[in-house]
PDB file of C-alpha atoms in Angstrom:
ATOM      1  CA  ASP I 279       0.000   0.000   0.000  1.00 62.00           C
ATOM      2  CA  ALA I 280       1.212   3.493  -0.812  1.00 82.00           C
ATOM      3  CA  GLY I 281       2.032   5.658   2.149  1.00 93.00           C
ATOM      4  CA  VAL I 282       1.489   9.380   2.477  1.00 97.00           C
ATOM      5  CA  THR I 283       2.803  11.235  -0.546  1.00 97.00           C
ATOM      6  CA  GLN I 284       3.830  14.876  -0.735  1.00 98.00           C
ATOM      7  CA  SER I 285       4.833  17.164  -3.563  1.00 97.00           C
ATOM      8  CA  PRO I 286       7.056  18.809  -4.426  1.00 97.00           C
ATOM      9  CA  THR I 287      10.070  17.299  -2.638  1.00 97.00           C
ATOM     10  CA  HIS I 288      12.034  20.522  -2.591  1.00 97.00           C
ATOM     11  CA  LEU I 289      11.099  24.108  -3.277  1.00 96.00           C
ATOM     12  CA  ILE I 290      13.052  27.354  -3.393  1.00 98.00           C
ATOM     13  CA  LYS I 291      11.183  30.647  -3.162  1.00 98.00           C
ATOM     14  CA  THR I 292      12.044  34.265  -2.473  1.00 98.00           C
ATOM     15  CA  ARG I 293      10.645  36.482   0.255  1.00 98.00           C
ATOM     16  CA  GLY I 294       7.142  37.742  -0.441  1.00 98.00           C
ATOM     17  CA  GLN I 295       6.214  34.920  -2.780  1.00 98.00           C
ATOM     18  CA  GLN I 296       3.436  32.423  -2.254  1.00 98.00           C
ATOM     19  CA  VAL I 297       3.743  28.628  -2.151  1.00 98.00           C
ATOM     20  CA  THR I 298       1.362  25.655  -2.356  1.00 98.00           C
ATOM     21  CA  LEU I 299       2.289  22.257  -0.957  1.00 98.00           C
ATOM     22  CA  ARG I 300       0.312  19.107  -1.688  1.00 98.00           C
ATOM     23  CA  CYS I 301      -0.409  15.929   0.229  1.00 98.00           C
ATOM     24  CA  SER I 302      -2.213  12.665  -0.516  1.00 97.00           C
ATOM     25  CA  PRO I 303      -3.110  10.580   2.539  1.00 96.00           C
ATOM     26  CA  ILE I 304      -2.986   6.823   2.914  1.00 94.00           C
ATOM     27  CA  SER I 305      -5.905   5.183   1.159  1.00 93.00           C
ATOM     28  CA  GLY I 306      -8.859   5.007   3.541  1.00 89.00           C
ATOM     29  CA  HIS I 307      -7.574   7.761   5.808  1.00 90.00           C
ATOM     30  CA  LYS I 308      -9.868  10.750   6.113  1.00 90.00           C
ATOM     31  CA  SER I 309      -7.822  13.097   8.258  1.00 90.00           C
ATOM     32  CA  VAL I 310      -4.789  15.128   7.228  1.00 94.00           C
ATOM     33  CA  SER I 311      -2.584  17.193   9.509  1.00 94.00           C
ATOM     34  CA  TRP I 312       0.175  19.611   8.577  1.00 97.00           C
ATOM     35  CA  TYR I 313       3.322  20.223  10.619  1.00 97.00           C
ATOM     36  CA  GLN I 314       6.309  22.538  10.254  1.00 98.00           C
ATOM     37  CA  GLN I 315       9.713  21.251  11.315  1.00 97.00           C
ATOM     38  CA  VAL I 316      12.570  23.700  11.628  1.00 96.00           C
ATOM     39  CA  LEU I 317      16.051  22.208  11.633  1.00 92.00           C
ATOM     40  CA  GLY I 318      16.936  20.752  15.008  1.00 91.00           C
ATOM     41  CA  GLN I 319      13.384  20.986  16.377  1.00 94.00           C
ATOM     42  CA  GLY I 320      10.414  18.687  16.628  1.00 96.00           C
ATOM     43  CA  PRO I 321       7.456  19.133  14.266  1.00 96.00           C
ATOM     44  CA  GLN I 322       5.025  21.954  15.147  1.00 96.00           C
ATOM     45  CA  PHE I 323       1.307  21.517  14.470  1.00 94.00           C
ATOM     46  CA  ILE I 324      -0.178  23.854  11.857  1.00 95.00           C
ATOM     47  CA  PHE I 325      -3.591  22.461  10.850  1.00 91.00           C
ATOM     48  CA  GLN I 326      -5.775  19.405  10.941  1.00 91.00           C
ATOM     49  CA  TYR I 327      -8.538  18.666   8.446  1.00 92.00           C
ATOM     50  CA  TYR I 328     -11.139  15.929   8.630  1.00 88.00           C
ATOM     51  CA  GLU I 329     -13.879  15.374   6.093  1.00 86.00           C
ATOM     52  CA  LYS I 330     -12.936  18.663   4.394  1.00 89.00           C
ATOM     53  CA  GLU I 331     -13.409  20.712   7.547  1.00 90.00           C
ATOM     54  CA  GLU I 332     -10.755  22.400   9.641  1.00 90.00           C
ATOM     55  CA  ARG I 333     -10.661  20.654  13.013  1.00 87.00           C
ATOM     56  CA  GLY I 334      -7.662  22.332  14.579  1.00 87.00           C
ATOM     57  CA  ARG I 335      -5.208  25.161  14.061  1.00 90.00           C
ATOM     58  CA  GLY I 336      -1.829  25.730  15.670  1.00 91.00           C
ATOM     59  CA  ASN I 337      -0.180  29.001  16.585  1.00 92.00           C
ATOM     60  CA  PHE I 338       0.648  30.147  13.061  1.00 96.00           C
ATOM     61  CA  PRO I 339      -0.211  33.459  11.351  1.00 97.00           C
ATOM     62  CA  ASP I 340      -3.047  33.901   8.878  1.00 96.00           C
ATOM     63  CA  ARG I 341      -0.523  33.728   6.048  1.00 98.00           C
ATOM     64  CA  PHE I 342      -0.880  29.972   6.462  1.00 98.00           C
ATOM     65  CA  SER I 343      -4.032  28.371   5.092  1.00 97.00           C
ATOM     66  CA  ALA I 344      -5.083  24.914   3.981  1.00 97.00           C
ATOM     67  CA  ARG I 345      -7.929  22.963   2.527  1.00 96.00           C
ATOM     68  CA  GLN I 346      -8.962  19.362   2.021  1.00 97.00           C
ATOM     69  CA  PHE I 347     -10.580  18.009  -1.114  1.00 96.00           C
ATOM     70  CA  PRO I 348     -13.364  15.407  -1.525  1.00 95.00           C
ATOM     71  CA  ASN I 349     -10.744  12.712  -2.206  1.00 94.00           C
ATOM     72  CA  TYR I 350      -9.141  13.654   1.184  1.00 95.00           C
ATOM     73  CA  SER I 351      -5.994  15.084  -0.381  1.00 97.00           C
ATOM     74  CA  SER I 352      -4.903  18.426   0.987  1.00 97.00           C
ATOM     75  CA  GLU I 353      -3.060  21.608   0.118  1.00 98.00           C
ATOM     76  CA  LEU I 354      -1.146  23.942   2.406  1.00 98.00           C
ATOM     77  CA  ASN I 355      -0.720  27.527   1.212  1.00 98.00           C
ATOM     78  CA  VAL I 356       1.688  30.052   2.615  1.00 98.00           C
ATOM     79  CA  ASN I 357       1.508  33.671   1.478  1.00 98.00           C
ATOM     80  CA  ALA I 358       4.029  36.490   1.781  1.00 98.00           C
ATOM     81  CA  LEU I 359       6.890  34.133   2.544  1.00 98.00           C
ATOM     82  CA  LEU I 360       9.434  35.098   5.175  1.00 98.00           C
ATOM     83  CA  LEU I 361      12.940  33.763   5.672  1.00 97.00           C
ATOM     84  CA  GLY I 362      11.694  32.102   8.863  1.00 97.00           C
ATOM     85  CA  ASP I 363       9.257  29.975   6.869  1.00 98.00           C
ATOM     86  CA  SER I 364      12.183  27.878   5.633  1.00 98.00           C
ATOM     87  CA  ALA I 365      11.530  24.415   7.040  1.00 97.00           C
ATOM     88  CA  LEU I 366      10.497  20.850   6.315  1.00 98.00           C
ATOM     89  CA  TYR I 367       6.717  20.763   5.911  1.00 98.00           C
ATOM     90  CA  LEU I 368       5.217  17.446   6.906  1.00 98.00           C
ATOM     91  CA  CYS I 369       1.833  15.988   6.158  1.00 97.00           C
ATOM     92  CA  ALA I 370       0.398  13.250   8.363  1.00 95.00           C
ATOM     93  CA  SER I 371      -2.667  11.144   7.762  1.00 93.00           C
ATOM     94  CA  SER I 372      -4.855   9.200  10.143  1.00 88.00           C
ATOM     95  CA  TYR I 373      -8.085   7.279   9.794  1.00 81.00           C
ATOM     96  CA  SER I 374     -10.113   9.779  11.770  1.00 67.00           C
ATOM     97  CA  THR I 375      -9.863  12.196  14.632  1.00 60.00           C
ATOM     98  CA  GLY I 376     -12.083  10.286  16.968  1.00 56.00           C
ATOM     99  CA  THR I 377     -10.441   6.894  17.223  1.00 53.00           C
ATOM    100  CA  LEU I 378      -8.546   6.004  20.337  1.00 53.00           C
ATOM    101  CA  SER I 379      -5.302   5.255  18.589  1.00 56.00           C
ATOM    102  CA  ASN I 380      -5.247   8.205  16.196  1.00 70.00           C
ATOM    103  CA  GLU I 381      -1.925   6.990  14.914  1.00 84.00           C
ATOM    104  CA  GLN I 382      -0.603   9.545  12.485  1.00 89.00           C
ATOM    105  CA  PHE I 383       1.585   8.443   9.603  1.00 93.00           C
ATOM    106  CA  PHE I 384       3.880  11.001   8.062  1.00 96.00           C
ATOM    107  CA  GLY I 385       4.898  11.651   4.498  1.00 97.00           C
ATOM    108  CA  PRO I 386       8.471  12.362   3.379  1.00 97.00           C
ATOM    109  CA  GLY I 387       7.967  16.119   3.641  1.00 97.00           C
ATOM    110  CA  THR I 388       8.559  19.121   1.416  1.00 98.00           C
ATOM    111  CA  ARG I 389      11.748  21.053   2.041  1.00 97.00           C
ATOM    112  CA  LEU I 390      10.999  24.763   1.562  1.00 98.00           C
ATOM    113  CA  THR I 391      13.854  27.233   1.319  1.00 98.00           C
ATOM    114  CA  VAL I 392      13.059  30.945   1.314  1.00 98.00           C
ATOM    115  CA  LEU I 393      15.818  33.237   0.036  1.00 97.00           C
TER     116      LEU I 393
ATOM    117  CA  GLU U  89       0.098  23.996  27.743  1.00 81.00           C
ATOM    118  CA  ASP U  90       1.411  20.552  26.830  1.00 88.00           C
ATOM    119  CA  GLN U  91       5.145  20.108  27.257  1.00 92.00           C
ATOM    120  CA  VAL U  92       7.450  17.340  26.099  1.00 97.00           C
ATOM    121  CA  THR U  93      11.125  17.207  27.063  1.00 97.00           C
ATOM    122  CA  GLN U  94      13.495  14.621  25.657  1.00 98.00           C
ATOM    123  CA  SER U  95      16.902  13.691  27.010  1.00 97.00           C
ATOM    124  CA  PRO U  96      19.664  13.391  26.217  1.00 98.00           C
ATOM    125  CA  GLU U  97      19.778  15.685  23.180  1.00 97.00           C
ATOM    126  CA  ALA U  98      22.391  13.454  21.599  1.00 98.00           C
ATOM    127  CA  LEU U  99      23.699   9.995  22.398  1.00 98.00           C
ATOM    128  CA  ARG U 100      26.604   8.111  20.930  1.00 98.00           C
ATOM    129  CA  LEU U 101      26.748   4.348  21.502  1.00 97.00           C
ATOM    130  CA  GLN U 102      28.981   1.590  20.341  1.00 97.00           C
ATOM    131  CA  GLU U 103      27.349  -1.309  18.570  1.00 97.00           C
ATOM    132  CA  GLY U 104      25.893  -3.652  21.182  1.00 96.00           C
ATOM    133  CA  GLU U 105      25.917  -1.029  23.960  1.00 97.00           C
ATOM    134  CA  SER U 106      22.351  -0.857  25.321  1.00 97.00           C
ATOM    135  CA  SER U 107      20.852   2.396  26.608  1.00 98.00           C
ATOM    136  CA  SER U 108      17.606   4.298  27.186  1.00 98.00           C
ATOM    137  CA  LEU U 109      16.124   7.518  25.860  1.00 98.00           C
ATOM    138  CA  ASN U 110      13.844   9.572  28.089  1.00 98.00           C
ATOM    139  CA  CYS U 111      10.674  11.525  27.292  1.00 98.00           C
ATOM    140  CA  SER U 112       9.161  13.572  30.124  1.00 98.00           C
ATOM    141  CA  TYR U 113       5.747  15.078  29.549  1.00 96.00           C
ATOM    142  CA  THR U 114       3.256  17.435  31.100  1.00 94.00           C
ATOM    143  CA  VAL U 115      -0.230  17.118  29.697  1.00 88.00           C
ATOM    144  CA  SER U 116      -3.675  17.271  31.190  1.00 82.00           C
ATOM    145  CA  GLY U 117      -5.388  14.088  30.164  1.00 82.00           C
ATOM    146  CA  LEU U 118      -2.999  11.955  28.112  1.00 86.00           C
ATOM    147  CA  ARG U 119      -4.725  10.267  25.208  1.00 86.00           C
ATOM    148  CA  GLY U 120      -1.633   8.648  23.787  1.00 91.00           C
ATOM    149  CA  LEU U 121       2.152   8.909  23.704  1.00 94.00           C
ATOM    150  CA  PHE U 122       3.877   8.256  20.406  1.00 95.00           C
ATOM    151  CA  TRP U 123       7.430   7.370  19.473  1.00 97.00           C
ATOM    152  CA  TYR U 124       8.760   8.098  15.980  1.00 97.00           C
ATOM    153  CA  ARG U 125      12.085   7.546  14.294  1.00 98.00           C
ATOM    154  CA  GLN U 126      13.320  10.198  11.849  1.00 98.00           C
ATOM    155  CA  ASP U 127      16.213   9.899   9.437  1.00 96.00           C
ATOM    156  CA  PRO U 128      17.858  13.114   8.168  1.00 93.00           C
ATOM    157  CA  GLY U 129      15.683  14.959   5.648  1.00 90.00           C
ATOM    158  CA  LYS U 130      12.890  12.375   5.902  1.00 94.00           C
ATOM    159  CA  GLY U 131       9.482  12.286   7.542  1.00 96.00           C
ATOM    160  CA  PRO U 132       9.029  10.656  10.959  1.00 97.00           C
ATOM    161  CA  GLU U 133       8.426   6.901  10.894  1.00 96.00           C
ATOM    162  CA  PHE U 134       5.848   5.610  13.376  1.00 95.00           C
ATOM    163  CA  LEU U 135       7.199   3.189  15.996  1.00 96.00           C
ATOM    164  CA  PHE U 136       4.821   2.881  18.981  1.00 93.00           C
ATOM    165  CA  THR U 137       1.730   4.233  20.676  1.00 94.00           C
ATOM    166  CA  LEU U 138       1.324   3.888  24.452  1.00 95.00           C
ATOM    167  CA  TYR U 139      -1.950   4.703  26.180  1.00 91.00           C
ATOM    168  CA  SER U 140      -1.676   4.078  29.902  1.00 92.00           C
ATOM    169  CA  ALA U 141       0.904   3.883  32.663  1.00 94.00           C
ATOM    170  CA  GLY U 142       2.518   0.471  32.887  1.00 96.00           C
ATOM    171  CA  GLU U 143       2.083  -0.302  29.222  1.00 96.00           C
ATOM    172  CA  GLU U 144       5.053  -1.677  27.278  1.00 97.00           C
ATOM    173  CA  LYS U 145       5.572  -2.348  23.569  1.00 97.00           C
ATOM    174  CA  GLU U 146       8.459  -3.981  21.727  1.00 97.00           C
ATOM    175  CA  LYS U 147       9.723  -4.007  18.182  1.00 94.00           C
ATOM    176  CA  GLU U 148      12.989  -5.702  17.315  1.00 95.00           C
ATOM    177  CA  ARG U 149      15.677  -4.039  19.464  1.00 96.00           C
ATOM    178  CA  LEU U 150      13.331  -1.309  20.752  1.00 98.00           C
ATOM    179  CA  LYS U 151      11.106  -1.374  23.799  1.00 98.00           C
ATOM    180  CA  ALA U 152       8.918   1.523  24.899  1.00 98.00           C
ATOM    181  CA  THR U 153       7.512   1.948  28.403  1.00 98.00           C
ATOM    182  CA  LEU U 154       5.176   4.502  29.950  1.00 97.00           C
ATOM    183  CA  THR U 155       4.665   5.950  33.433  1.00 95.00           C
ATOM    184  CA  LYS U 156       2.412   8.805  34.512  1.00 92.00           C
ATOM    185  CA  LYS U 157       5.176  11.349  33.929  1.00 94.00           C
ATOM    186  CA  GLU U 158       7.591   9.898  31.400  1.00 97.00           C
ATOM    187  CA  SER U 159       8.298   7.327  28.762  1.00 98.00           C
ATOM    188  CA  PHE U 160      11.472   5.440  28.019  1.00 98.00           C
ATOM    189  CA  LEU U 161      12.696   4.001  24.755  1.00 98.00           C
ATOM    190  CA  HIS U 162      15.097   1.197  25.548  1.00 98.00           C
ATOM    191  CA  ILE U 163      17.515   0.149  22.820  1.00 98.00           C
ATOM    192  CA  THR U 164      19.039  -3.287  23.306  1.00 98.00           C
ATOM    193  CA  ALA U 165      22.274  -4.200  21.501  1.00 97.00           C
ATOM    194  CA  PRO U 166      21.927  -1.381  18.947  1.00 97.00           C
ATOM    195  CA  LYS U 167      23.301  -1.589  15.425  1.00 97.00           C
ATOM    196  CA  PRO U 168      24.580   1.239  13.201  1.00 97.00           C
ATOM    197  CA  GLU U 169      21.289   1.189  11.278  1.00 97.00           C
ATOM    198  CA  ASP U 170      19.516   2.298  14.457  1.00 97.00           C
ATOM    199  CA  SER U 171      21.229   5.683  14.098  1.00 98.00           C
ATOM    200  CA  ALA U 172      18.499   8.324  13.737  1.00 98.00           C
ATOM    201  CA  THR U 173      16.631  10.992  15.672  1.00 98.00           C
ATOM    202  CA  TYR U 174      13.972   9.548  17.960  1.00 98.00           C
ATOM    203  CA  LEU U 175      10.964  11.792  18.560  1.00 98.00           C
ATOM    204  CA  CYS U 176       8.397  11.566  21.317  1.00 97.00           C
ATOM    205  CA  ALA U 177       4.945  13.171  20.997  1.00 96.00           C
ATOM    206  CA  VAL U 178       1.846  13.412  23.178  1.00 93.00           C
ATOM    207  CA  HIS U 179      -1.809  13.621  22.273  1.00 88.00           C
ATOM    208  CA  ARG U 180      -4.262  14.770  24.919  1.00 80.00           C
ATOM    209  CA  TRP U 181      -7.956  14.556  25.416  1.00 67.00           C
ATOM    210  CA  ALA U 182      -9.577  17.888  24.583  1.00 66.00           C
ATOM    211  CA  THR U 183     -12.930  19.334  23.672  1.00 61.00           C
ATOM    212  CA  GLY U 184     -13.453  19.490  19.969  1.00 58.00           C
ATOM    213  CA  THR U 185     -11.863  17.011  17.664  1.00 57.00           C
ATOM    214  CA  ALA U 186      -8.391  18.350  16.859  1.00 69.00           C
ATOM    215  CA  SER U 187      -5.795  15.632  17.094  1.00 73.00           C
ATOM    216  CA  LYS U 188      -2.762  17.792  17.595  1.00 82.00           C
ATOM    217  CA  LEU U 189       0.471  16.051  18.489  1.00 89.00           C
ATOM    218  CA  THR U 190       2.953  17.966  20.630  1.00 93.00           C
ATOM    219  CA  PHE U 191       6.501  16.838  19.923  1.00 96.00           C
ATOM    220  CA  GLY U 192       9.729  17.007  21.852  1.00 97.00           C
ATOM    221  CA  THR U 193      12.919  18.137  20.158  1.00 97.00           C
ATOM    222  CA  GLY U 194      14.200  14.594  19.814  1.00 97.00           C
ATOM    223  CA  THR U 195      17.269  12.560  20.749  1.00 98.00           C
ATOM    224  CA  ARG U 196      19.918  12.159  18.054  1.00 98.00           C
ATOM    225  CA  LEU U 197      21.310   8.646  18.338  1.00 98.00           C
ATOM    226  CA  GLN U 198      24.544   7.618  16.687  1.00 98.00           C
ATOM    227  CA  VAL U 199      25.642   3.981  16.847  1.00 98.00           C
ATOM    228  CA  THR U 200      29.215   3.257  15.831  1.00 97.00           C
ATOM    229  CA  LEU U 201      31.043   0.007  15.054  1.00 93.00           C
TER     230      LEU U 201
END
């Protein structure tokens, strides 16, 4: 079975630009979460979507937005990029938000570099 | 606010030299504690979920345990391929349905021959 896939793998942007990252969850999983991981730190929660609705938002500015499509894939958008947005962006999928286990499986990530 | 502290930050072991990684947490109403392995530039790989104090889980050379305040990841007779960053994360019960994981900063493990 295919795991979580993310695209693109790497991305280089300049300050002020906008970027869109994409994620496809594991087949059968309905929930997608986005995390930002700065070098040397643990992942930080950005958003969670379940059944196309936002179910949680972390402490990130409004420049960050996301959506989930009917096929459960998801996009993360970041506007007005800052140097500090350079990070590994991770997508995680889980079956739902309400199950006890809620095990989240991560994709390989998108490495974003802002110059 | 949920807090997760991992120690040590870095650990260097010789092949076969067993040791333990620590994850201390502060969370009101633990729903689950997760261990992940992360190789450089890659996404975290799921290892274990622990739900209640006293629970233990094993996978190959790894064994995870949980108390009310901390979790340990025991590595028995490690091999060089066990070299990675090991991340601990907590998930707490909360109103609403967000399933946010709060991660520690990880322990970088290097296993040498």
